[in-house]
Amino acid sequence: MSDVTPRPRRSEATRAAILAAARERFAEDGYERATVRAIARQAHIDPSMVMRYFGSKEELFSQVIDVKLDIPDPDELAAEDVGTTIVGYFLDLWERDNVMVTLLRVGVTHPAGAARMREVFRTQVVPAVERFGYDPADAPRRAMLVSSQILGMALLRYVLRIGPAAEMSRADVIAWLGPTVERYITAPEP
Amino acid sequence: MSDVTPRPRRSEATRAAILAAARERFAEDGYERATVRAIARQAHIDPSMVMRYFGSKEELFSQVIDVKLDIPDPDELAAEDVGTTIVGYFLDLWERDNVMVTLLRVGVTHPAGAARMREVFRTQVVPAVERFGYDPADAPRRAMLVSSQILGMALLRYVLRIGPAAEMSRADVIAWLGPTVERYITAPEP
DNA sequence: TCTCGAAGTCAACGGTTGTTGGCCTACGAT
DNA sequence: ATCGTAGGCCAACAACCGTTGACTTCGAGA
């Protein structure tokens, strides 16, 4: 029976509630301490519902960290603003929701999280840097250098929340990191 | 075997064995997955011995991450080599043993680890940057900028072990990151 | 109105965790 | 040779974990 009119599917509401609760718990506590029971309690449902909707904790997690970076293309920005634009874009990405925090927090301790981080780097960051075309053959190394600066700042600012990192204004972060990122992308071999 | 020492104190051996095993398990698996049983198994002793010697898992961990950075003073290095010297020093620090890997891996997911990271930053990194004296009042911000670049590289290279980061030669890392760190320490406000 | 399947609840399973206390054993001092 | 004691092992505890299956509730189509 292929009925075009969708069933009431009132389950969609609770499914979304579970996902939202899982996102917050994974982001805040990491994989191990974000228990199925804690996620269920926050979503106001029974722990068994989590299994019913997502099969297992591992599968639920893999849906939580499904991330699309959507790094802007070089032709969408002025050539002299490469660094500052990239830094500003990533600040937005980290502040929009807690997916990146989750990815970093879990990626450091859980094998599946680490694998996902490597995959994101290989399939999204490296190709984005390649598109800039300053030195395509060396894109992996330049992508890694950019990632190291961005991830390091995000670690201090959004995960560890160390004073000076959390309090620094957005404009100052961009002003300091922009030239660094620009050099990593555009400078010839040092 | 002629024991000249007054007390055999044969417990010192197993105490050291427990500490060594704990260092490796915490560094590799993080706080939650480094179970007391796994540590005991690797040290070839009974899990109850861990409690006898260290009281609790939490206390054992706090002894594992007792870290002294010993950042070199500015008068020990040429003024024009500030950046490259600092980067080289930290590469050694991260490769000497796994204490820094442990601190980062646990600091991201466990509250006690995060607190220790903040403490190390405040009591060791900031004063070290202050000693350089380029802009003492702004030392916390400059220390944070340097830390972001060092920690980001260490994260990719020693924790996540992402290809291009792990394969890059020591000389290349220093050549790329050195100027960045130098600018964060010595440059006037951007 | 009756029926039926989906949505949700409840209690329990087996396994693992940190932690504890009782027991055994070996050895230095007497 | 004996004794006291510290080092080490064993078994068990309560708590918590992810996961499962049976039971109840409820709304929509006949």
Short mmCIF file of C-alpha atoms (C1' of nucleotides) in Angstrom, two decimals:
data_model
loop_
_atom_site.label_atom_id
_atom_site.label_comp_id
_atom_site.label_asym_id
_atom_site.label_seq_id
_atom_site.Cartn_x
_atom_site.Cartn_y
_atom_site.Cartn_z
CA MET A 1 0.00 0.00 0.00
CA SER A 2 1.70 3.12 -1.16
CA ASP A 3 -0.46 5.84 0.25
CA VAL A 4 0.69 9.26 -0.87
CA THR A 5 -0.85 10.99 2.12
CA PRO A 6 1.70 10.47 4.84
CA ARG A 7 0.68 8.67 7.99
CA PRO A 8 0.31 10.86 11.05
CA ARG A 9 3.80 9.60 11.83
CA ARG A 10 3.58 11.27 15.18
CA SER A 11 6.84 9.55 15.90
CA GLU A 12 8.72 12.26 14.02
CA ALA A 13 8.34 14.57 16.98
CA THR A 14 9.93 12.21 19.47
CA ARG A 15 12.56 11.16 16.98
CA ALA A 16 13.59 14.78 16.68
CA ALA A 17 13.49 15.12 20.47
CA ILE A 18 15.84 12.15 20.89
CA LEU A 19 18.23 13.58 18.30
CA ALA A 20 18.25 16.99 19.94
CA ALA A 21 18.87 15.53 23.38
CA ALA A 22 21.59 13.25 22.03
CA ARG A 23 23.33 16.18 20.36
CA GLU A 24 23.46 18.09 23.61
CA ARG A 25 24.56 15.18 25.80
CA PHE A 26 27.26 13.96 23.37
CA ALA A 27 28.56 17.51 22.96
CA GLU A 28 28.66 18.16 26.68
CA ASP A 29 29.82 14.83 28.09
CA GLY A 30 31.52 12.87 25.30
CA TYR A 31 30.58 9.41 24.14
CA GLU A 32 30.97 7.27 27.25
CA ARG A 33 29.40 9.61 29.78
CA ALA A 34 26.48 10.49 27.49
CA THR A 35 24.42 7.46 28.54
CA VAL A 36 21.32 6.28 26.75
CA ARG A 37 19.42 6.78 29.98
CA ALA A 38 20.55 10.40 30.28
CA ILE A 39 19.59 11.12 26.68
CA ALA A 40 16.18 9.50 27.19
CA ARG A 41 15.56 11.44 30.41
CA GLN A 42 16.33 14.73 28.67
CA ALA A 43 13.99 13.82 25.81
CA HIS A 44 11.26 12.82 28.30
CA ILE A 45 10.91 9.31 26.95
CA ASP A 46 11.87 5.78 27.90
CA PRO A 47 15.42 4.51 27.23
CA SER A 48 14.00 1.69 25.15
CA MET A 49 12.63 4.24 22.70
CA VAL A 50 16.19 5.19 21.78
CA MET A 51 16.85 1.62 20.72
CA ARG A 52 13.54 1.40 18.89
CA TYR A 53 14.24 4.50 16.83
CA PHE A 54 17.96 4.20 16.23
CA GLY A 55 18.84 0.55 16.80
CA SER A 56 21.85 1.16 19.02
CA LYS A 57 23.78 3.90 20.75
CA GLU A 58 26.51 3.66 18.12
CA GLU A 59 24.02 4.25 15.28
CA LEU A 60 22.45 7.17 17.11
CA PHE A 61 25.86 8.73 17.49
CA SER A 62 26.71 8.29 13.83
CA GLN A 63 23.57 10.25 12.93
CA VAL A 64 24.46 13.01 15.38
CA ILE A 65 27.87 13.68 13.84
CA ASP A 66 26.74 13.80 10.24
CA VAL A 67 28.45 17.07 9.37
CA LYS A 68 28.63 19.10 6.16
CA LEU A 69 31.31 21.80 6.33
CA ASP A 70 30.34 23.58 3.06
CA ILE A 71 33.58 25.52 2.92
CA PRO A 72 33.09 28.48 0.53
CA ASP A 73 34.74 28.37 -2.87
CA PRO A 74 37.62 30.72 -3.68
CA ASP A 75 35.74 32.54 -6.41
CA GLU A 76 33.13 33.65 -3.88
CA LEU A 77 35.60 35.80 -2.00
CA ALA A 78 38.25 38.41 -2.76
CA ALA A 79 41.73 36.95 -3.18
CA GLU A 80 43.23 39.23 -0.56
CA ASP A 81 40.67 38.19 2.09
CA VAL A 82 41.25 34.45 1.96
CA GLY A 83 42.50 34.10 5.53
CA THR A 84 40.06 36.36 7.34
CA THR A 85 37.09 35.00 5.42
CA ILE A 86 37.98 31.40 6.20
CA VAL A 87 38.49 32.13 9.89
CA GLY A 88 35.19 34.01 10.10
CA TYR A 89 33.40 31.17 8.34
CA PHE A 90 34.68 28.59 10.79
CA LEU A 91 33.81 30.74 13.81
CA ASP A 92 30.23 30.78 12.52
CA LEU A 93 30.34 27.03 11.96
CA TRP A 94 31.43 26.35 15.54
CA GLU A 95 28.91 28.75 17.06
CA ARG A 96 25.92 27.77 14.93
CA ASP A 97 25.32 24.50 16.75
CA ASN A 98 27.27 21.98 18.82
CA VAL A 99 28.00 19.45 16.08
CA MET A 100 31.65 20.49 15.78
CA VAL A 101 32.11 20.43 19.55
CA THR A 102 30.66 16.92 19.58
CA LEU A 103 32.91 15.80 16.76
CA LEU A 104 36.04 17.08 18.47
CA ARG A 105 35.12 15.90 21.95
CA VAL A 106 34.22 12.39 20.86
CA GLY A 107 36.88 12.16 18.15
CA VAL A 108 39.60 12.42 20.76
CA THR A 109 38.47 9.43 22.82
CA HIS A 110 36.24 7.23 20.67
CA PRO A 111 37.52 5.28 17.65
CA ALA A 112 34.37 5.90 15.61
CA GLY A 113 34.64 9.63 16.29
CA ALA A 114 38.29 9.71 15.29
CA ALA A 115 37.50 7.86 12.09
CA ARG A 116 34.80 10.39 11.25
CA MET A 117 37.21 13.27 11.85
CA ARG A 118 39.76 11.76 9.50
CA GLU A 119 37.02 11.23 6.91
CA VAL A 120 35.80 14.83 7.16
CA PHE A 121 39.35 16.08 6.76
CA ARG A 122 40.04 13.88 3.74
CA THR A 123 36.74 14.35 1.88
CA GLN A 124 35.90 17.97 2.74
CA VAL A 125 38.85 20.00 3.98
CA VAL A 126 41.52 18.78 1.56
CA PRO A 127 39.30 19.21 -1.55
CA ALA A 128 38.35 22.70 -0.38
CA VAL A 129 42.00 23.71 -0.12
CA GLU A 130 42.66 22.07 -3.47
CA ARG A 131 40.08 24.36 -5.03
CA PHE A 132 42.19 27.37 -4.08
CA GLY A 133 44.77 26.00 -6.43
CA TYR A 134 47.84 27.73 -5.10
CA ASP A 135 49.73 24.45 -4.85
CA PRO A 136 47.30 21.58 -5.57
CA ALA A 137 49.83 18.79 -5.13
CA ASP A 138 50.58 19.99 -1.63
CA ALA A 139 46.94 20.47 -0.65
CA PRO A 140 46.90 17.82 2.12
CA ARG A 141 49.74 19.50 3.97
CA ARG A 142 48.28 22.97 3.62
CA ALA A 143 44.85 21.71 4.66
CA MET A 144 46.44 20.13 7.71
CA LEU A 145 48.21 23.37 8.67
CA VAL A 146 44.99 25.37 8.39
CA SER A 147 43.11 22.74 10.37
CA SER A 148 45.71 22.78 13.12
CA GLN A 149 45.23 26.51 13.73
CA ILE A 150 41.43 26.42 13.46
CA LEU A 151 41.02 23.31 15.62
CA GLY A 152 43.47 24.57 18.22
CA MET A 153 41.58 27.82 18.64
CA ALA A 154 38.23 25.98 18.72
CA LEU A 155 39.61 23.61 21.35
CA LEU A 156 40.54 26.46 23.71
CA ARG A 157 37.51 28.61 22.94
CA TYR A 158 34.57 26.22 22.62
CA VAL A 159 35.64 22.98 24.32
CA LEU A 160 37.99 23.83 27.18
CA ARG A 161 36.60 27.38 27.43
CA ILE A 162 39.88 28.77 28.72
CA GLY A 163 39.43 32.37 29.83
CA PRO A 164 41.43 34.43 27.31
CA ALA A 165 40.24 32.23 24.42
CA ALA A 166 36.56 32.43 25.30
CA GLU A 167 36.62 36.15 26.05
CA MET A 168 38.49 37.29 22.93
CA SER A 169 36.24 39.16 20.53
CA ARG A 170 35.35 37.68 17.20
CA ALA A 171 37.09 40.57 15.41
CA ASP A 172 40.33 39.98 17.33
CA VAL A 173 40.35 36.27 16.60
CA ILE A 174 39.92 37.01 12.91
CA ALA A 175 42.60 39.70 12.98
CA TRP A 176 45.15 37.40 14.62
CA LEU A 177 44.40 34.08 12.88
CA GLY A 178 43.53 35.46 9.45
CA PRO A 179 47.12 36.17 8.33
CA THR A 180 48.24 32.78 9.65
CA VAL A 181 45.61 30.87 7.68
CA GLU A 182 46.26 32.97 4.59
CA ARG A 183 49.96 32.15 4.77
CA TYR A 184 49.25 28.41 5.17
CA ILE A 185 47.09 28.46 2.03
CA THR A 186 48.92 30.85 -0.27
CA ALA A 187 52.57 31.14 0.77
CA PRO A 188 55.25 29.27 -1.19
CA GLU A 189 57.20 26.53 0.59
CA PRO A 190 59.07 28.16 3.46
CA MET B 1 71.17 -10.39 45.92
CA SER B 2 72.71 -8.31 48.64
CA ASP B 3 70.35 -5.63 49.82
CA VAL B 4 72.36 -2.90 51.42
CA THR B 5 69.34 -0.66 51.64
CA PRO B 6 67.76 -0.80 55.09
CA ARG B 7 64.22 -1.40 53.88
CA PRO B 8 63.56 -3.67 50.90
CA ARG B 9 60.45 -1.55 50.17
CA ARG B 10 59.61 -3.97 47.43
CA SER B 11 56.34 -2.10 47.00
CA GLU B 12 58.08 0.68 45.12
CA ALA B 13 58.47 -1.60 42.14
CA THR B 14 54.79 -2.39 41.78
CA ARG B 15 53.83 1.19 42.53
CA ALA B 16 55.97 2.25 39.59
CA ALA B 17 54.50 -0.53 37.47
CA ILE B 18 50.98 0.66 38.21
CA LEU B 19 51.91 4.24 37.34
CA ALA B 20 53.53 3.21 34.07
CA ALA B 21 50.56 1.07 33.06
CA ALA B 22 48.14 3.83 34.04
CA ARG B 23 50.05 6.37 31.94
CA GLU B 24 49.80 4.19 28.88
CA ARG B 25 46.15 3.24 29.29
CA PHE B 26 44.97 6.80 30.06
CA ALA B 27 46.98 8.14 27.12
CA GLU B 28 45.63 5.56 24.71
CA ASP B 29 42.01 5.18 25.81
CA GLY B 30 41.03 8.29 27.79
CA TYR B 31 39.62 8.34 31.29
CA GLU B 32 36.47 6.26 31.04
CA ARG B 33 37.76 3.45 28.84
CA ALA B 34 40.99 3.11 30.81
CA THR B 35 39.47 0.80 33.41
CA VAL B 36 41.15 -0.06 36.69
CA ARG B 37 41.05 -3.70 35.63
CA ALA B 38 42.84 -2.99 32.35
CA ILE B 39 45.53 -1.00 34.14
CA ALA B 40 45.99 -3.78 36.69
CA ARG B 41 46.18 -6.45 33.98
CA GLN B 42 48.92 -4.53 32.16
CA ALA B 43 50.85 -4.09 35.42
CA HIS B 44 50.44 -7.82 36.19
CA ILE B 45 48.79 -7.23 39.53
CA ASP B 46 45.33 -7.41 41.06
CA PRO B 47 42.83 -4.55 40.58
CA SER B 48 42.56 -4.17 44.33
CA MET B 49 46.25 -3.25 44.43
CA VAL B 50 45.46 -0.08 42.51
CA MET B 51 43.12 1.01 45.25
CA ARG B 52 45.58 0.02 47.96
CA TYR B 53 48.34 2.14 46.44
CA PHE B 54 46.40 5.12 45.15
CA GLY B 55 43.09 5.16 47.01
CA SER B 56 40.88 5.67 43.98
CA LYS B 57 40.97 5.87 40.22
CA GLU B 58 40.58 9.63 40.40
CA GLU B 59 43.65 10.00 42.63
CA LEU B 60 45.69 7.71 40.42
CA PHE B 61 44.79 9.86 37.45
CA SER B 62 45.76 13.08 39.20
CA GLN B 63 49.22 11.63 39.81
CA VAL B 64 49.55 10.60 36.17
CA ILE B 65 48.95 14.08 34.79
CA ASP B 66 51.36 15.89 37.06
CA VAL B 67 53.15 17.81 34.32
CA LYS B 68 56.03 20.30 34.40
CA LEU B 69 56.38 22.16 31.10
CA ASP B 70 59.72 23.90 31.92
CA ILE B 71 59.39 26.34 29.04
CA PRO B 72 62.84 27.83 28.34
CA ASP B 73 63.52 31.42 29.37
CA PRO B 74 63.98 34.07 26.67
CA ASP B 75 67.59 34.80 27.67
CA GLU B 76 68.52 31.21 26.80
CA LEU B 77 67.76 31.67 23.13
CA ALA B 78 68.54 34.16 20.39
CA ALA B 79 65.89 36.82 19.99
CA GLU B 80 65.39 36.09 16.31
CA ASP B 81 64.76 32.38 16.92
CA VAL B 82 61.94 32.71 19.41
CA GLY B 83 59.32 31.01 17.27
CA THR B 84 61.33 28.10 15.92
CA THR B 85 62.91 27.36 19.30
CA ILE B 86 59.56 27.27 21.06
CA VAL B 87 58.02 25.00 18.43
CA GLY B 88 60.99 22.65 18.55
CA TYR B 89 60.85 22.55 22.32
CA PHE B 90 57.18 21.58 22.34
CA LEU B 91 57.69 18.89 19.69
CA ASP B 92 60.25 17.32 22.03
CA LEU B 93 57.88 17.66 24.95
CA TRP B 94 55.10 15.83 23.14
CA GLU B 95 57.38 13.08 21.85
CA ARG B 96 59.35 12.49 25.06
CA ASP B 97 56.51 10.63 26.79
CA ASN B 98 52.75 10.41 26.63
CA VAL B 99 51.89 12.79 29.47
CA MET B 100 50.80 15.56 27.12
CA VAL B 101 48.72 13.16 25.03
CA THR B 102 47.03 12.00 28.22
CA LEU B 103 46.38 15.54 29.36
CA LEU B 104 44.78 16.53 26.08
CA ARG B 105 42.79 13.33 25.58
CA VAL B 106 41.34 13.35 29.09
CA GLY B 107 41.06 17.12 29.34
CA VAL B 108 38.54 17.15 26.51
CA THR B 109 36.08 14.74 28.14
CA HIS B 110 36.74 14.65 31.89
CA PRO B 111 36.15 17.65 34.19
CA ALA B 112 39.25 16.96 36.32
CA GLY B 113 41.38 16.80 33.17
CA ALA B 114 39.95 20.06 31.86
CA ALA B 115 40.62 21.74 35.20
CA ARG B 116 44.22 20.57 35.12
CA MET B 117 44.66 21.94 31.59
CA ARG B 118 43.36 25.33 32.64
CA GLU B 119 45.68 25.28 35.63
CA VAL B 120 48.73 24.40 33.53
CA PHE B 121 47.88 27.19 31.13
CA ARG B 122 47.45 29.75 33.89
CA THR B 123 50.42 28.82 36.08
CA GLN B 124 52.98 27.78 33.46
CA VAL B 125 52.21 29.01 29.94
CA VAL B 126 51.11 32.54 30.77
CA PRO B 127 54.08 33.26 33.09
CA ALA B 128 56.46 31.90 30.45
CA VAL B 129 55.08 34.28 27.84
CA GLU B 130 55.20 37.09 30.39
CA ARG B 131 58.92 36.50 30.76
CA PHE B 132 59.40 37.39 27.11
CA GLY B 133 58.17 40.82 28.04
CA TYR B 134 57.14 42.08 24.62
CA ASP B 135 53.73 43.06 25.95
CA PRO B 136 53.35 41.82 29.54
CA ALA B 137 49.85 43.16 30.12
CA ASP B 138 48.61 41.19 27.12
CA ALA B 139 50.42 37.97 28.05
CA PRO B 140 47.28 35.84 28.59
CA ARG B 141 46.02 36.57 25.09
CA ARG B 142 49.40 35.95 23.48
CA ALA B 143 49.87 32.75 25.50
CA MET B 144 46.47 31.59 24.34
CA LEU B 145 47.30 32.29 20.69
CA VAL B 146 50.54 30.33 20.93
CA SER B 147 48.78 27.48 22.72
CA SER B 148 46.08 27.32 20.06
CA GLN B 149 48.64 26.72 17.32
CA ILE B 150 50.76 24.26 19.32
CA LEU B 151 47.79 22.30 20.67
CA GLY B 152 46.10 22.18 17.27
CA MET B 153 49.18 20.70 15.64
CA ALA B 154 49.66 18.25 18.53
CA LEU B 155 46.02 17.20 18.24
CA LEU B 156 46.36 16.29 14.57
CA ARG B 157 49.86 14.83 14.85
CA TYR B 158 49.91 12.92 18.15
CA VAL B 159 46.29 12.28 19.10
CA LEU B 160 44.24 11.90 15.93
CA ARG B 161 47.33 10.92 13.92
CA ILE B 162 45.89 12.30 10.69
CA GLY B 163 48.10 11.34 7.76
CA PRO B 164 49.68 14.61 6.59
CA ALA B 165 50.19 15.79 10.19
CA ALA B 166 51.88 12.61 11.38
CA GLU B 167 54.07 12.27 8.29
CA MET B 168 55.35 15.85 8.14
CA SER B 169 59.00 16.08 9.07
CA ARG B 170 60.07 17.81 12.25
CA ALA B 171 61.97 20.42 10.23
CA ASP B 172 58.91 21.26 8.13
CA VAL B 173 56.68 21.64 11.17
CA ILE B 174 59.18 24.03 12.71
CA ALA B 175 59.59 25.96 9.45
CA TRP B 176 55.82 26.44 9.06
CA LEU B 177 54.76 27.03 12.66
CA GLY B 178 57.84 28.96 13.82
CA PRO B 179 56.92 32.27 12.16
CA THR B 180 53.34 31.97 13.40
CA VAL B 181 54.38 31.48 17.02
CA GLU B 182 56.94 34.24 16.75
CA ARG B 183 54.32 36.66 15.48
CA TYR B 184 51.91 35.73 18.30
CA ILE B 185 54.61 36.49 20.88
CA THR B 186 56.36 39.51 19.45
CA ALA B 187 54.11 41.31 16.96
CA PRO B 188 52.30 44.49 18.01
CA GLU B 189 48.53 44.44 18.10
CA PRO B 190 47.24 43.72 14.61
"C1'" DT C 1 -18.28 0.28 17.15
"C1'" DC C 2 -14.76 -2.88 16.57
"C1'" DT C 3 -10.21 -4.05 15.21
"C1'" DC C 4 -5.39 -3.75 14.52
"C1'" DG C 5 -0.98 -2.02 14.37
"C1'" DA C 6 1.98 1.43 15.91
"C1'" DA C 7 3.68 4.30 20.05
"C1'" DG C 8 5.08 4.11 24.51
"C1'" DT C 9 5.91 1.97 29.32
"C1'" DC C 10 7.81 -1.34 32.53
"C1'" DA C 11 10.75 -4.55 34.38
"C1'" DA C 12 14.32 -7.28 33.75
"C1'" DC C 13 18.60 -9.42 31.60
"C1'" DG C 14 23.70 -10.16 31.38
"C1'" DG C 15 27.85 -7.72 31.62
"C1'" DT C 16 31.09 -4.34 33.39
"C1'" DT C 17 32.49 -0.78 36.47
"C1'" DG C 18 34.93 1.07 40.88
"C1'" DT C 19 35.55 -0.47 45.31
"C1'" DT C 20 35.85 -3.38 49.64
"C1'" DG C 21 37.09 -6.83 53.04
"C1'" DG C 22 38.72 -11.35 54.16
"C1'" DC C 23 42.26 -14.60 53.33
"C1'" DC C 24 46.80 -16.39 52.07
"C1'" DT C 25 51.83 -16.07 51.77
"C1'" DA C 26 56.49 -14.79 52.29
"C1'" DC C 27 60.06 -12.68 54.85
"C1'" DG C 28 62.70 -9.73 58.31
"C1'" DA C 29 63.11 -9.28 63.23
"C1'" DT C 30 63.14 -11.54 67.43
"C1'" DA D 1 62.18 -21.64 64.82
"C1'" DT D 2 58.62 -18.54 65.46
"C1'" DC D 3 56.03 -14.52 65.03
"C1'" DG D 4 54.22 -10.19 63.20
"C1'" DT D 5 53.32 -7.84 59.42
"C1'" DA D 6 53.11 -6.00 54.96
"C1'" DG D 7 52.26 -7.41 50.03
"C1'" DG D 8 49.31 -9.66 47.15
"C1'" DC D 9 45.16 -12.41 45.61
"C1'" DC D 10 40.30 -13.85 45.51
"C1'" DA D 11 35.54 -13.25 45.69
"C1'" DA D 12 32.02 -10.41 46.18
"C1'" DC D 13 29.35 -6.07 46.54
"C1'" DA D 14 26.20 -2.34 44.78
"C1'" DA D 15 25.64 0.56 41.02
"C1'" DC D 16 25.31 1.38 36.41
"C1'" DC D 17 25.65 0.25 31.52
"C1'" DG D 18 23.29 -1.03 26.75
"C1'" DT D 19 19.80 -3.80 25.31
"C1'" DT D 20 15.56 -6.83 25.05
"C1'" DG D 21 10.87 -8.55 25.24
"C1'" DA D 22 6.31 -8.49 27.01
"C1'" DC D 23 2.60 -5.59 28.22
"C1'" DT D 24 -0.50 -1.35 27.88
"C1'" DT D 25 -2.45 2.63 25.48
"C1'" DC D 26 -4.41 4.89 21.73
"C1'" DG D 27 -5.85 6.58 17.38
"C1'" DA D 28 -7.40 5.72 12.76
"C1'" DG D 29 -9.61 2.79 9.08
"C1'" DA D 30 -13.29 -0.84 8.38
#
